[in-house]
Every structure is written in structure tokens, then in C-alpha cells.
Amino acid sequence: MASGGGGENTPQLDWLNVGIGFGFIIFNVILSSILGIEKDISASLVIAALRCIGQLSLLTVILKPVFHGGPWAVAGIVFLFNILGTFEAVYNKSKRRFTHMLFSSSYRPPET
């Protein structure tokens, strides 16, 4: 496997690599159960791994055409992800909300 650089080939990852990684997670679950470590941690690890596989597969389907679409498509998706991240931070993560909180954090009128 070549590490990234000028004209070198980059490694190709496929489902075998995902299976090997998932095998290590299953090994960790089995080892944790043998040693008597909490089972909640093992279940959370398996769920997180499956969720990661699903999310990255979906993201690949969405982003592959975007990156082949040119720099404006990439700029558009970056802008969209920034807006979505802002909404998540303001509406889902904030404990206190103020009226017009999203727009007041993005735009500040000039002082007079």
C-alpha cells in the first residue's frame, strides 16, 4: 500500500477491509464477554460500527457525483453542510434558545 503523494497509487479499500475491521470489533466483543467486562460497552461498539458502515456507504453514494461535478459542486455541498451544521448546533444542541438566535449569530448589523 502506498501512502498518499504525488503520482503514487492510493490504496483501494473494499468490503474485505470492512469485514476485517468488523472482525476485530467482534473479537473485542468476545474478549470482553470472556473477561466479564460490561456488556453495554460491547453492544454500543457493535451498534456504532454498523451505523458507521451505513453512514459512510450512504455518504459515498451522495458525494461521488459531487466530487466529479467540479469545484462549484464541492463548494455548494460545503455550504450546505455548514448550514445544516449550524441548524444542528442551534436547534438540537443548545440548552437555551433566543429569538432569532441563528440569524443573529450569522449576521451582525453595523454599529451606528
mmCIF file of C-alpha atoms in Angstrom, residues 28-72:
data_model
loop_
_atom_site.group_PDB
_atom_site.id
_atom_site.type_symbol
_atom_site.label_atom_id
_atom_site.label_comp_id
_atom_site.label_asym_id
_atom_site.label_seq_id
_atom_site.Cartn_x
_atom_site.Cartn_y
_atom_site.Cartn_z
ATOM 1 C CA ASN A 28 -13.295 -7.320 21.086
ATOM 2 C CA VAL A 29 -16.892 -8.212 21.986
ATOM 3 C CA ILE A 30 -15.988 -11.874 22.548
ATOM 4 C CA LEU A 31 -12.913 -10.979 24.590
ATOM 5 C CA SER A 32 -14.941 -8.517 26.678
ATOM 6 C CA SER A 33 -17.563 -11.157 27.434
ATOM 7 C CA ILE A 34 -14.897 -13.715 28.398
ATOM 8 C CA LEU A 35 -13.196 -11.239 30.742
ATOM 9 C CA GLY A 36 -16.547 -10.126 32.189
ATOM 10 C CA ILE A 37 -16.332 -6.508 31.078
ATOM 11 C CA GLU A 38 -19.651 -4.643 30.836
ATOM 12 C CA LYS A 39 -21.867 -5.876 28.008
ATOM 13 C CA ASP A 40 -23.305 -2.412 27.372
ATOM 14 C CA ILE A 41 -19.954 -1.276 26.025
ATOM 15 C CA SER A 42 -19.766 -4.219 23.614
ATOM 16 C CA ALA A 43 -23.287 -3.639 22.326
ATOM 17 C CA SER A 44 -22.609 0.070 21.878
ATOM 18 C CA LEU A 45 -19.424 -0.711 19.953
ATOM 19 C CA VAL A 46 -21.209 -3.065 17.536
ATOM 20 C CA ILE A 47 -24.074 -0.612 17.001
ATOM 21 C CA ALA A 48 -21.624 2.243 16.400
ATOM 22 C CA ALA A 49 -19.675 0.145 13.874
ATOM 23 C CA LEU A 50 -22.809 -0.836 11.935
ATOM 24 C CA ARG A 51 -24.020 2.762 11.988
ATOM 25 C CA CYS A 52 -20.643 3.951 10.711
ATOM 26 C CA ILE A 53 -20.726 1.458 7.828
ATOM 27 C CA GLY A 54 -24.223 2.582 6.872
ATOM 28 C CA GLN A 55 -23.471 6.289 7.074
ATOM 29 C CA LEU A 56 -20.217 6.061 5.126
ATOM 30 C CA SER A 57 -21.859 3.931 2.427
ATOM 31 C CA LEU A 58 -24.657 6.472 2.036
ATOM 32 C CA LEU A 59 -22.186 9.360 2.039
ATOM 33 C CA THR A 60 -20.184 7.651 -0.712
ATOM 34 C CA VAL A 61 -23.273 7.401 -2.891
ATOM 35 C CA ILE A 62 -24.058 11.088 -2.332
ATOM 36 C CA LEU A 63 -20.566 12.579 -2.583
ATOM 37 C CA LYS A 64 -19.116 10.608 -5.508
ATOM 38 C CA PRO A 65 -21.101 12.574 -8.134
ATOM 39 C CA VAL A 66 -20.444 15.822 -6.266
ATOM 40 C CA PHE A 67 -16.662 15.469 -6.422
ATOM 41 C CA HIS A 68 -16.840 14.594 -10.114
ATOM 42 C CA GLY A 69 -19.032 17.661 -10.716
ATOM 43 C CA GLY A 70 -16.243 20.217 -10.372
ATOM 44 C CA PRO A 71 -15.261 22.866 -7.842
ATOM 45 C CA TRP A 72 -18.659 24.608 -7.786
#
